[in-house]
Amino acid sequence: MAHHFPASGPSTEVSFSSKVIPADSGETWYLLYRGWVLGTPRGIRISLTSLERVCFQAIAESPGRELSRVVLSKILPGSNLRTLNVAISRLRKKVSEAGAELPLHTVHGMGYVFLGQLQVQPC
């Protein structure tokens, strides 16, 4: 079942399978240079690995900014969930070291959901 998380609105939190997740801050993140760079709302640019890039492209194409296990199995054949979890953990660390908090949340039993605004730009 697909769940749609609104990009913005009056709500301050989103509930998914009894897990409460903070709503997005309304700040816009950017995928730049054909998805190889993630731009923070404050203009910091973070290089993405090929796995991170594939994940963010899938998130950008998803209307609810979701990255489900079903989608993951299709875009990453032969990869396991542990590999993805490690990659996401490393990405969160890179973003944190750059002084930002990645609004990518783990949803138990589903996968991931990006609760920020995300724009794809060619450069």
Short mmCIF file of C-alpha atoms in Angstrom, two decimals:
data_model
loop_
_atom_site.label_atom_id
_atom_site.label_comp_id
_atom_site.label_asym_id
_atom_site.label_seq_id
_atom_site.Cartn_x
_atom_site.Cartn_y
_atom_site.Cartn_z
CA MET A 1 0.00 0.00 0.00
CA ALA A 2 1.39 3.40 -0.97
CA HIS A 3 1.36 6.22 1.57
CA HIS A 4 1.57 9.86 0.57
CA PHE A 5 3.39 12.26 2.86
CA PRO A 6 2.50 15.88 2.08
CA ALA A 7 5.39 18.10 1.08
CA SER A 8 4.07 20.89 3.25
CA GLY A 9 1.04 21.83 5.26
CA PRO A 10 -0.20 22.60 8.72
CA SER A 11 0.64 19.19 10.19
CA THR A 12 3.67 18.98 12.45
CA GLU A 13 4.05 15.23 12.36
CA VAL A 14 3.30 12.22 10.19
CA SER A 15 2.18 8.86 11.54
CA PHE A 16 3.12 5.67 9.72
CA SER A 17 2.30 2.30 11.25
CA SER A 18 2.04 3.83 14.72
CA LYS A 19 5.50 5.39 14.39
CA VAL A 20 5.44 9.18 14.70
CA ILE A 21 7.90 10.98 12.46
CA PRO A 22 8.48 14.75 12.56
CA ALA A 23 7.16 16.56 9.49
CA ASP A 24 9.56 18.31 7.16
CA SER A 25 10.87 21.74 7.99
CA GLY A 26 9.88 23.10 4.60
CA GLU A 27 13.52 23.52 3.60
CA THR A 28 14.53 22.47 0.11
CA TRP A 29 17.32 20.00 -0.64
CA TYR A 30 18.76 19.64 -4.13
CA LEU A 31 20.06 16.84 -6.31
CA LEU A 32 22.70 18.40 -8.54
CA TYR A 33 25.03 17.29 -11.33
CA ARG A 34 22.82 14.45 -12.55
CA GLY A 35 22.30 13.23 -9.01
CA TRP A 36 25.94 12.96 -7.97
CA VAL A 37 25.74 15.85 -5.48
CA LEU A 38 23.25 16.51 -2.69
CA GLY A 39 22.81 20.19 -1.87
CA THR A 40 21.66 21.14 1.61
CA PRO A 41 19.18 23.98 2.21
CA ARG A 42 22.13 26.15 3.29
CA GLY A 43 24.07 25.57 0.07
CA ILE A 44 26.56 22.94 1.23
CA ARG A 45 27.26 20.33 -1.43
CA ILE A 46 27.86 16.70 -0.53
CA SER A 47 29.19 14.16 -3.03
CA LEU A 48 27.13 10.98 -3.29
CA THR A 49 28.33 7.44 -3.88
CA SER A 50 26.68 5.46 -6.68
CA LEU A 51 24.42 3.67 -4.17
CA GLU A 52 23.38 6.94 -2.49
CA ARG A 53 22.72 8.45 -5.92
CA VAL A 54 20.46 5.58 -6.99
CA CYS A 55 18.51 5.84 -3.73
CA PHE A 56 18.00 9.60 -4.04
CA GLN A 57 16.94 9.31 -7.67
CA ALA A 58 14.32 6.75 -6.60
CA ILE A 59 13.17 9.07 -3.80
CA ALA A 60 12.93 11.99 -6.24
CA GLU A 61 10.75 9.93 -8.59
CA SER A 62 8.42 8.77 -5.81
CA PRO A 63 5.37 11.02 -5.27
CA GLY A 64 5.46 10.36 -1.51
CA ARG A 65 9.26 10.64 -1.32
CA GLU A 66 9.31 7.02 -0.15
CA LEU A 67 11.95 4.38 -0.73
CA SER A 68 10.29 1.04 -0.07
CA ARG A 69 11.89 -2.38 0.18
CA VAL A 70 10.04 -3.40 -2.99
CA VAL A 71 11.57 -0.50 -4.94
CA LEU A 72 14.97 -1.21 -3.41
CA SER A 73 14.89 -4.82 -4.56
CA LYS A 74 14.15 -3.64 -8.11
CA ILE A 75 16.76 -0.89 -8.34
CA LEU A 76 19.47 -2.75 -6.42
CA PRO A 77 19.21 -6.38 -7.56
CA GLY A 78 21.67 -8.58 -5.72
CA SER A 79 22.18 -6.03 -2.94
CA ASN A 80 20.94 -6.68 0.54
CA LEU A 81 19.18 -4.38 2.95
CA ARG A 82 22.20 -4.31 5.26
CA THR A 83 24.33 -2.77 2.49
CA LEU A 84 21.73 -0.04 2.03
CA ASN A 85 21.41 0.59 5.77
CA VAL A 86 25.19 1.07 6.03
CA ALA A 87 25.17 3.44 3.04
CA ILE A 88 22.34 5.51 4.54
CA SER A 89 24.13 5.61 7.89
CA ARG A 90 27.30 6.89 6.22
CA LEU A 91 25.32 9.48 4.27
CA ARG A 92 23.65 10.72 7.45
CA LYS A 93 27.10 11.05 9.02
CA LYS A 94 28.44 13.03 6.02
CA VAL A 95 25.46 15.37 6.16
CA SER A 96 25.80 15.77 9.93
CA GLU A 97 29.50 16.61 9.58
CA ALA A 98 28.46 19.29 7.07
CA GLY A 99 26.24 20.84 9.75
CA ALA A 100 22.82 19.65 8.58
CA GLU A 101 20.31 16.96 9.48
CA LEU A 102 19.15 14.73 6.64
CA PRO A 103 15.34 14.47 6.70
CA LEU A 104 15.51 10.82 5.61
CA HIS A 105 13.73 8.66 8.17
CA THR A 106 13.63 4.90 8.59
CA VAL A 107 10.12 3.47 8.67
CA HIS A 108 10.11 -0.01 10.21
CA GLY A 109 8.77 -2.65 7.84
CA MET A 110 8.60 -0.21 4.92
CA GLY A 111 11.96 1.34 4.12
CA TYR A 112 12.73 5.06 4.12
CA VAL A 113 10.85 8.31 3.67
CA PHE A 114 12.32 11.72 2.83
CA LEU A 115 10.38 14.40 4.70
CA GLY A 116 11.99 17.45 3.15
CA GLN A 117 11.48 19.20 -0.16
CA LEU A 118 13.68 17.72 -2.90
CA GLN A 119 14.39 19.40 -6.23
CA VAL A 120 16.36 17.80 -9.04
CA GLN A 121 18.51 20.29 -10.94
CA PRO A 122 20.75 19.57 -13.95
CA CYS A 123 23.78 21.29 -12.40
#
